[in-house]
Coordinates of C-alpha atoms and ligand atoms in Angstrom, one line a residue:
M1 CA -10.7 -22.8 -5.0
P2 CA -7.8 -25.1 -4.3
S3 CA -8.4 -28.4 -2.7
L4 CA -7.4 -28.4 0.9
T5 CA -5.9 -31.8 0.7
D6 CA -3.6 -30.7 -2.1
Q7 CA -0.7 -29.0 -0.4
Q8 CA 1.1 -28.0 -3.5
S9 CA -1.9 -26.0 -4.8
L10 CA -2.2 -24.5 -1.4
A11 CA 1.3 -23.2 -1.4
T12 CA 1.0 -20.0 -3.3
P13 CA -2.5 -19.3 -4.4
A14 CA -2.0 -15.5 -4.2
G15 CA 1.4 -15.7 -5.8
Q16 CA 3.4 -15.6 -2.6
P17 CA 6.3 -18.0 -3.2
H18 CA 8.1 -17.0 -0.1
F19 CA 5.3 -18.5 2.0
H20 CA 5.0 -22.2 1.3
Y21 CA 4.1 -25.5 2.9
R22 CA 6.8 -27.8 4.2
N23 CA 6.1 -31.0 6.0
G24 CA 2.4 -30.2 6.2
E25 CA 2.7 -26.7 7.6
L26 CA 3.0 -23.2 6.4
Y27 CA 6.4 -21.4 6.5
A28 CA 7.5 -17.9 5.9
E29 CA 10.8 -18.5 4.1
D30 CA 12.5 -20.9 6.5
V31 CA 10.5 -20.1 9.6
P32 CA 7.5 -22.2 10.6
L33 CA 4.6 -19.8 11.2
V34 CA 3.3 -22.0 14.1
W35 CA 6.5 -21.2 15.8
L36 CA 6.1 -17.5 15.4
A37 CA 2.5 -17.6 16.6
E38 CA 3.5 -19.6 19.7
Q39 CA 6.3 -17.1 20.6
L40 CA 4.6 -13.9 19.6
S41 CA 0.9 -14.7 19.9
T42 CA -1.8 -13.6 17.4
P43 CA -3.0 -11.6 15.5
L44 CA 0.4 -11.2 13.9
Y45 CA 1.6 -9.6 10.7
V46 CA 4.5 -11.6 9.1
Y47 CA 6.5 -10.2 6.2
S48 CA 9.1 -11.9 4.1
K49 CA 12.3 -9.9 3.3
A50 CA 12.9 -12.0 0.2
A51 CA 9.4 -11.2 -1.1
L52 CA 10.1 -7.5 -0.7
H53 CA 13.4 -7.8 -2.5
S54 CA 11.9 -9.8 -5.3
A55 CA 9.0 -7.3 -5.8
W56 CA 11.6 -4.6 -5.9
G57 CA 13.6 -6.6 -8.4
S58 CA 10.7 -6.8 -10.7
Y59 CA 10.9 -3.0 -11.0
T60 CA 14.6 -2.7 -11.3
Q61 CA 14.7 -5.4 -14.1
A62 CA 11.9 -3.6 -15.9
I63 CA 13.8 -0.3 -15.9
K64 CA 16.5 -1.6 -18.3
G65 CA 18.9 1.3 -18.0
H66 CA 16.2 4.1 -18.5
D67 CA 16.1 7.1 -16.2
V68 CA 13.4 5.9 -13.8
L69 CA 13.0 6.7 -10.1
V70 CA 10.8 4.3 -8.1
C71 CA 9.3 6.2 -5.1
Y72 CA 7.7 3.5 -2.9
G73 CA 4.1 4.6 -2.1
M74 CA 4.7 4.1 1.6
K75 CA 1.1 4.5 2.7
A76 CA 0.8 0.8 1.8
N77 CA 3.1 -0.2 4.6
S78 CA 5.1 2.4 6.6
N79 CA 6.8 0.2 9.2
L80 CA 10.2 1.7 9.8
A81 CA 12.0 -1.6 9.1
I82 CA 10.1 -2.0 5.8
L83 CA 11.1 1.6 4.8
Q84 CA 14.7 0.8 5.8
Q85 CA 14.7 -2.1 3.4
F86 CA 13.6 0.1 0.5
A87 CA 15.9 2.9 1.5
K88 CA 18.8 0.5 1.4
L89 CA 17.7 -0.7 -2.0
G90 CA 17.9 2.9 -3.2
S91 CA 14.2 3.6 -3.4
G92 CA 12.6 7.0 -3.3
F93 CA 9.4 7.5 -1.4
D94 CA 6.0 8.9 -2.3
I95 CA 4.6 10.5 0.9
V96 CA 1.3 12.1 1.8
S97 CA 2.0 13.7 5.2
G98 CA 4.6 15.2 7.4
G99 CA 4.4 12.1 9.5
E100 CA 5.4 9.9 6.5
L101 CA 8.3 12.3 5.8
M102 CA 9.6 11.9 9.4
R103 CA 9.3 8.1 9.0
V104 CA 11.4 8.3 5.8
M105 CA 14.1 10.2 7.5
K106 CA 14.1 8.0 10.6
A107 CA 14.5 5.0 8.4
G108 CA 17.5 6.5 6.5
G109 CA 15.7 7.4 3.3
N110 CA 16.9 10.2 1.1
P111 CA 14.6 13.2 1.2
G112 CA 16.0 14.2 -2.2
K113 CA 14.1 11.2 -3.6
V114 CA 10.8 12.0 -2.0
V115 CA 7.7 13.2 -3.8
F116 CA 5.0 14.8 -1.7
S117 CA 1.5 14.0 -2.8
G118 CA -1.9 14.6 -1.2
V119 CA -4.7 17.1 -1.4
G120 CA -4.5 18.7 2.0
K121 CA -0.9 19.7 2.7
E122 CA -0.7 21.9 5.8
V123 CA 1.7 24.8 6.3
W124 CA 3.9 22.8 8.8
E125 CA 4.1 19.9 6.4
M126 CA 5.3 22.2 3.6
E127 CA 7.8 23.8 5.9
L128 CA 9.2 20.4 6.9
A129 CA 9.4 19.2 3.3
L130 CA 11.1 22.4 2.1
N131 CA 13.6 22.3 4.9
S132 CA 14.3 18.6 4.3
G133 CA 14.9 19.2 0.6
V134 CA 12.3 16.9 -1.0
K135 CA 12.5 16.2 -4.7
C136 CA 9.1 17.5 -5.6
F137 CA 5.7 18.7 -4.3
N138 CA 2.9 17.1 -6.3
V139 CA 0.5 20.0 -6.2
E140 CA -3.2 19.1 -6.3
S141 CA -5.0 22.5 -6.4
V142 CA -4.5 26.2 -7.1
P143 CA -5.0 27.2 -3.5
E144 CA -2.3 24.7 -2.6
L145 CA 0.0 26.2 -5.2
K146 CA -0.5 29.7 -3.8
R147 CA 0.1 28.5 -0.2
L148 CA 3.3 26.7 -1.2
S149 CA 4.5 29.8 -3.0
A150 CA 3.9 31.9 0.1
V151 CA 5.5 29.3 2.5
A152 CA 8.6 28.9 0.3
T153 CA 9.0 32.6 -0.2
R154 CA 8.8 33.2 3.6
L155 CA 11.5 30.6 4.2
G156 CA 13.7 31.9 1.4
R157 CA 13.5 28.6 -0.4
T158 CA 12.4 27.4 -3.8
A159 CA 9.8 24.6 -3.9
P160 CA 10.1 22.1 -6.8
V161 CA 6.6 21.5 -8.1
S162 CA 4.8 19.1 -10.3
I163 CA 1.1 19.6 -11.1
R164 CA -1.0 16.5 -10.3
V165 CA -3.2 16.3 -13.3
N166 CA -6.6 14.5 -13.1
P167 CA -6.7 12.9 -16.6
D168 CA -10.3 11.7 -16.2
V169 CA -9.7 8.1 -17.1
D170 CA -11.4 5.1 -15.6
A171 CA -8.9 2.8 -13.9
Q172 CA -11.4 0.0 -13.9
T173 CA -11.0 -0.7 -10.2
H174 CA -13.0 -0.4 -7.0
P175 CA -14.7 3.0 -6.9
Y176 CA -13.1 3.7 -3.5
I177 CA -9.6 3.3 -4.9
S178 CA -10.2 5.0 -8.2
T179 CA -8.6 8.5 -8.2
G180 CA -8.3 9.7 -11.8
L181 CA -11.9 10.4 -12.6
K182 CA -13.3 14.0 -12.8
E183 CA -15.6 13.3 -9.8
N184 CA -12.6 12.4 -7.6
K185 CA -11.1 15.0 -5.3
F186 CA -7.6 14.4 -6.6
G187 CA -5.5 16.6 -8.9
I188 CA -6.3 19.4 -11.3
A189 CA -8.6 18.8 -14.2
I190 CA -6.5 18.3 -17.3
E191 CA -8.4 21.1 -19.1
S192 CA -7.2 23.6 -16.4
A193 CA -3.6 22.2 -16.3
L194 CA -2.1 24.8 -18.8
E195 CA -3.4 27.8 -16.9
T196 CA -2.2 26.3 -13.6
Y197 CA 1.3 25.8 -15.0
K198 CA 1.3 29.4 -16.2
L199 CA 0.4 30.5 -12.7
A200 CA 3.0 28.3 -11.2
K201 CA 5.6 29.9 -13.5
Q202 CA 4.6 33.4 -12.3
L203 CA 4.4 32.7 -8.6
P204 CA 7.5 33.4 -6.5
G205 CA 9.3 30.6 -4.7
L206 CA 8.3 27.9 -7.1
N207 CA 10.3 25.9 -9.7
V208 CA 8.2 23.9 -12.1
V209 CA 9.9 20.5 -12.6
G210 CA 7.3 17.9 -13.5
V211 CA 3.8 16.6 -14.2
D212 CA 2.1 13.7 -12.5
C213 CA -1.0 11.7 -12.2
H214 CA -2.2 8.7 -10.1
I215 CA -5.3 7.1 -11.5
G216 CA -6.1 4.5 -8.9
S217 CA -5.0 1.3 -7.2
Q218 CA -5.2 -2.4 -7.9
I219 CA -5.1 -1.8 -11.6
T220 CA -4.6 -4.9 -13.7
E221 CA -4.8 -3.5 -17.2
V222 CA -2.2 -1.5 -19.0
S223 CA -4.8 0.5 -21.1
P224 CA -5.9 3.0 -18.3
Y225 CA -2.2 3.9 -17.8
L226 CA -1.7 4.5 -21.5
D227 CA -4.9 6.6 -21.8
A228 CA -3.6 8.7 -19.0
L229 CA -0.1 8.9 -20.5
D230 CA -1.5 10.0 -23.9
K231 CA -3.3 12.9 -22.2
L232 CA -0.2 13.8 -20.2
L233 CA 2.0 13.7 -23.3
N234 CA -0.3 16.0 -25.2
L235 CA -0.2 18.4 -22.2
I236 CA 3.7 18.2 -22.2
T237 CA 3.7 19.1 -25.9
T238 CA 1.5 22.1 -25.2
L239 CA 3.6 23.2 -22.3
T240 CA 6.8 23.0 -24.4
T241 CA 5.2 25.3 -27.0
E242 CA 4.4 27.7 -24.2
G243 CA 8.1 27.6 -23.1
I244 CA 7.5 25.4 -20.0
E245 CA 10.1 22.6 -19.9
L246 CA 9.7 19.7 -17.5
H247 CA 12.3 17.4 -16.0
H248 CA 10.1 14.5 -15.0
L249 CA 6.9 12.6 -15.6
D250 CA 5.3 10.8 -12.7
L251 CA 2.7 8.1 -13.5
G252 CA 1.9 7.4 -9.9
G253 CA 1.4 3.9 -8.5
G254 CA -1.5 1.5 -8.8
L255 CA -0.2 -1.8 -10.2
G256 CA -2.4 -4.6 -8.9
I257 CA -1.4 -7.8 -7.3
R258 CA -2.9 -11.2 -7.2
Y259 CA -5.4 -11.7 -4.4
D260 CA -7.5 -14.4 -6.0
D261 CA -7.3 -15.2 -9.7
E262 CA -6.3 -11.7 -11.0
T263 CA -3.5 -11.5 -13.5
P264 CA -1.5 -8.6 -12.2
L265 CA 0.1 -6.1 -14.6
A266 CA 3.9 -6.7 -14.5
P267 CA 6.0 -3.6 -14.1
G268 CA 8.0 -4.7 -17.2
V269 CA 4.8 -4.7 -19.4
L270 CA 3.8 -1.2 -18.2
L271 CA 7.3 0.2 -18.5
D272 CA 8.0 -1.2 -22.0
A273 CA 4.7 0.4 -23.2
V274 CA 5.6 3.7 -21.6
F275 CA 9.2 3.7 -22.9
E276 CA 7.8 3.1 -26.4
K277 CA 5.4 6.0 -26.2
L278 CA 8.1 8.3 -24.8
A279 CA 10.5 7.3 -27.6
Q280 CA 7.8 7.9 -30.3
K281 CA 7.4 11.5 -28.9
G282 CA 11.2 11.9 -28.7
L283 CA 10.9 12.8 -25.0
K284 CA 13.8 12.4 -22.7
L285 CA 12.1 12.9 -19.4
Q286 CA 12.9 11.1 -16.2
L287 CA 10.1 8.7 -15.3
V288 CA 8.9 8.5 -11.7
L289 CA 6.7 5.7 -10.4
E290 CA 4.9 5.5 -7.0
P291 CA 4.1 1.8 -6.5
G292 CA 2.9 0.7 -3.1
R293 CA 0.8 -2.4 -3.1
S294 CA 2.8 -4.2 -5.8
L295 CA 6.0 -3.8 -3.7
V296 CA 4.6 -5.1 -0.4
G297 CA 1.1 -6.6 -0.8
N298 CA 2.1 -10.2 -1.4
A299 CA 5.1 -10.0 1.0
G300 CA 2.8 -10.2 4.1
L301 CA 0.4 -12.5 5.8
L302 CA -1.8 -11.9 8.8
I303 CA -1.8 -14.8 11.2
T304 CA -4.8 -15.3 13.3
E305 CA -6.1 -18.1 15.7
V306 CA -9.6 -19.6 15.6
Q307 CA -11.3 -18.9 18.8
Y308 CA -14.7 -20.5 18.3
L309 CA -16.6 -22.4 15.6
K310 CA -20.2 -21.3 15.7
H311 CA -22.7 -23.3 13.7
T312 CA -26.1 -21.6 13.1
D313 CA -29.1 -22.7 11.0
D314 CA -27.9 -20.4 8.2
K315 CA -24.2 -20.3 8.4
D316 CA -21.0 -21.7 9.9
F317 CA -18.8 -19.1 11.4
A318 CA -15.1 -19.3 12.3
I319 CA -14.6 -16.6 14.9
V320 CA -10.9 -15.6 14.9
D321 CA -8.8 -13.2 17.0
A322 CA -8.1 -10.8 14.1
G323 CA -10.9 -8.3 13.2
M324 CA -11.7 -5.4 11.0
N325 CA -9.6 -3.2 13.3
D326 CA -6.6 -5.3 12.2
L327 CA -7.4 -5.7 8.5
M328 CA -10.0 -3.3 7.3
R329 CA -10.0 -4.1 3.6
P330 CA -12.8 -6.7 3.6
A331 CA -15.1 -4.4 5.7
L332 CA -14.3 -1.3 3.6
Y333 CA -14.0 -2.6 0.1
E334 CA -15.5 -6.1 0.4
A335 CA -11.9 -7.1 -0.6
W336 CA -11.1 -10.8 -1.1
H337 CA -8.2 -12.2 0.8
G338 CA -7.1 -15.9 0.6
V339 CA -7.3 -17.9 3.9
L340 CA -4.8 -20.7 4.4
P341 CA -4.7 -23.1 7.3
I342 CA -1.3 -23.1 8.8
R343 CA -1.5 -26.9 9.6
P344 CA -4.1 -28.2 7.1
R345 CA -6.3 -30.9 8.4
M346 CA -7.3 -33.8 6.2
T347 CA -10.8 -33.9 7.7
Q348 CA -14.2 -32.9 6.3
T349 CA -14.4 -29.2 5.3
H350 CA -17.2 -26.9 6.1
V351 CA -18.1 -23.6 4.4
Y352 CA -17.2 -20.9 6.9
D353 CA -17.5 -17.2 7.1
V354 CA -14.2 -16.1 8.8
V355 CA -15.2 -13.3 11.2
G356 CA -13.5 -11.2 13.9
P357 CA -14.6 -10.4 17.4
V358 CA -15.5 -6.8 16.8
C359 CA -19.2 -5.8 17.4
E360 CA -20.1 -5.0 13.8
S361 CA -21.6 -7.2 11.1
A362 CA -19.0 -5.7 8.8
D363 CA -16.3 -7.4 10.8
W364 CA -15.5 -10.2 8.5
L365 CA -12.2 -11.3 6.9
A366 CA -13.5 -13.9 4.4
R367 CA -16.8 -15.3 3.3
A368 CA -17.9 -18.8 2.3
R369 CA -14.5 -20.6 2.5
A370 CA -14.2 -24.3 2.6
L371 CA -12.0 -25.1 5.5
A372 CA -11.4 -28.0 7.9
L373 CA -11.1 -26.4 11.3
E374 CA -10.9 -26.9 15.0
E375 CA -10.8 -24.3 17.7
G376 CA -7.2 -23.2 18.3
D377 CA -6.2 -23.7 14.6
L378 CA -4.1 -21.0 13.1
L379 CA -5.0 -19.3 9.8
A380 CA -3.0 -17.1 7.5
I381 CA -4.8 -14.3 5.7
E382 CA -3.0 -13.8 2.5
S383 CA -1.8 -10.6 0.7
A384 CA -1.9 -8.6 3.9
G385 CA 1.4 -6.7 3.4
A386 CA -0.2 -3.7 1.8
Y387 CA -3.0 -1.6 3.5
G388 CA -3.1 -4.0 6.3
F389 CA -1.4 -2.9 9.5
V390 CA -1.3 0.7 8.3
M391 CA -5.1 0.9 8.3
A392 CA -5.4 -0.8 11.7
G393 CA -7.1 0.9 14.6
H394 CA -8.1 0.4 18.2
Y395 CA -11.9 0.0 17.7
N396 CA -13.4 -2.0 20.6
S397 CA -10.3 -1.2 22.6
R398 CA -8.2 -3.8 20.8
P399 CA -4.5 -3.3 20.9
R400 CA -2.8 -3.4 17.5
A401 CA -1.0 -6.5 16.3
A402 CA 2.7 -7.2 16.4
E403 CA 4.7 -7.2 13.1
V404 CA 7.6 -9.5 12.2
L405 CA 10.1 -9.5 9.4
V406 CA 11.4 -12.9 8.4
D407 CA 14.8 -13.3 6.6
G408 CA 15.7 -16.9 5.8
K409 CA 15.7 -18.7 9.1
H410 CA 16.0 -15.4 11.1
W411 CA 13.2 -13.2 12.2
D412 CA 12.9 -9.9 14.0
V413 CA 9.9 -8.2 15.7
I414 CA 9.6 -4.9 13.9
R415 CA 6.7 -3.7 16.0
T416 CA 5.8 -5.1 19.4
R417 CA 2.2 -6.0 20.2
E418 CA 0.4 -3.0 21.9
T419 CA -0.5 -3.2 25.5
F420 CA -3.4 -1.6 27.5
D421 CA -1.1 1.3 28.3
D422 CA -0.6 1.9 24.6
L423 CA -4.3 2.0 24.2
I424 CA -4.9 4.7 26.8
R425 CA -1.8 6.7 26.1
G426 CA -2.7 10.4 26.1
E427 CA -6.0 9.9 27.7
A428 CA -6.7 11.6 31.1
L429 CA -9.1 11.1 34.0
L430 CA -10.5 14.4 35.4
D431 CA -9.8 15.6 38.9
R432 CA -13.3 17.2 38.9
V433 CA -15.7 14.4 38.0
Ligands
LIG1 N1 0.6 7.5 -5.3 C1 -0.6 8.1 -4.8 C2 -0.7 9.5 -5.0 C3 -1.5 7.4 -4.2 O1 -2.6 8.0 -3.7 C4 -1.4 6.0 -4.0 C5 -2.4 5.2 -3.3 C6 -0.2 5.4 -4.4 C7 0.8 6.2 -5.1 C8 0.1 3.9 -4.3 O2 -0.8 3.1 -5.0 P1 -0.6 1.5 -5.1 O3 0.6 1.3 -5.9 O4 -0.5 1.0 -3.7 O5 -1.9 1.1 -5.7 N2 -6.5 1.3 0.9 C9 -6.7 0.9 -0.4 C10 -5.8 1.5 -1.4 C11 -5.7 3.0 -1.4 C12 -4.7 3.6 -2.3 C13 -4.5 5.0 -2.0 N3 -3.5 5.6 -2.8 C14 -6.7 -0.6 -0.5 O6 -6.6 -1.2 0.6 O7 -7.0 -1.2 -1.5

């Protein structure tokens, strides 16, 4: 736990260098956060463009001339302006719904660089993806394969497919964000992969182009990836002997970030290890990656204002104006997010639970944090760029927060704060009561 009087150590505890203290207050790049909060109110999501670009750069540097397509796992943060940044940088996109595909196209992304994952693709989503010309469908079950074949045939199109294999490896992460174990709903068991590929070859309207897996999220070790890769490489060898040639290998997303004291797995470390294994096998496949969190997680903060300080016999609570409806990760996964005072006080600290106004005991953002606070103080919840706003909801009739993208000394509202009218849009009072 950094000392609150030491502003240097407070600057980037979660590894967010684009958010830093200057003259005793927290900035996003060159913009004082107090200033944004005053103008735009709170709760407020603030993203740094430089942080997005630097996260992207860590992938491009790691690629070192190899044939790698990075498809941003956009479920992590699908604001149009964020997608637009990645589209401009040449990113592809990993999507899991028709809605996400529409966002990609609205933001100027290239559908030819889109991979379509997800266990529950509906007919209309398949039609939209086929008509848009996506790069690949990551197929997760035999019934999905058959449905895709029927839809593509009806449209007179050919669907590029990759089978999402469940390699049954333990990603050593939170059980709710682990996806590559047998008991998870994702993918096709590796033992059944060969027969599924044979079926895919026979079915009309399909073109087999790849293999993929995604074993989980917030992974900080390279070994689960390499275990999964070994299994996929064995499968590829078997497929080749069966006359099934693939064009790409998709290892999914999942690289972790620093929330507290984790040591994240750098893209370069993962990719070097993967390139080495591919070279040993003499394989010249395109590599596809689907990183989400590692591209945006530490590029965002959630700014919130302290409403009340409530001291009870058991605990001290800082009741803030952001709740579990704004940032669900602590309630859902007991996730740890750093909490930074925007203007640190040099007074005595107390140990606070930072909680929201929602009527649920699960509505907390941080527990047992030493903070020197007064009502009206602003706090920044760190590492809120991924799975933050996208998981927000309206519970307790709370309008969703505004979002801002900072670029040097400039900033733009990339989503306005919702109003009461937004909350009730689509609802109707009855004439007959
Ligand atoms: N590809 C697929 C097929 C995925 O299911 C996911 C994430 C990704 C890529 C991107 O994974 P990432 O690089 O972001 O780890 N809401 C949770 C995380 C759920 C991840 C779901 N799938 C959280 O807040 O931790």
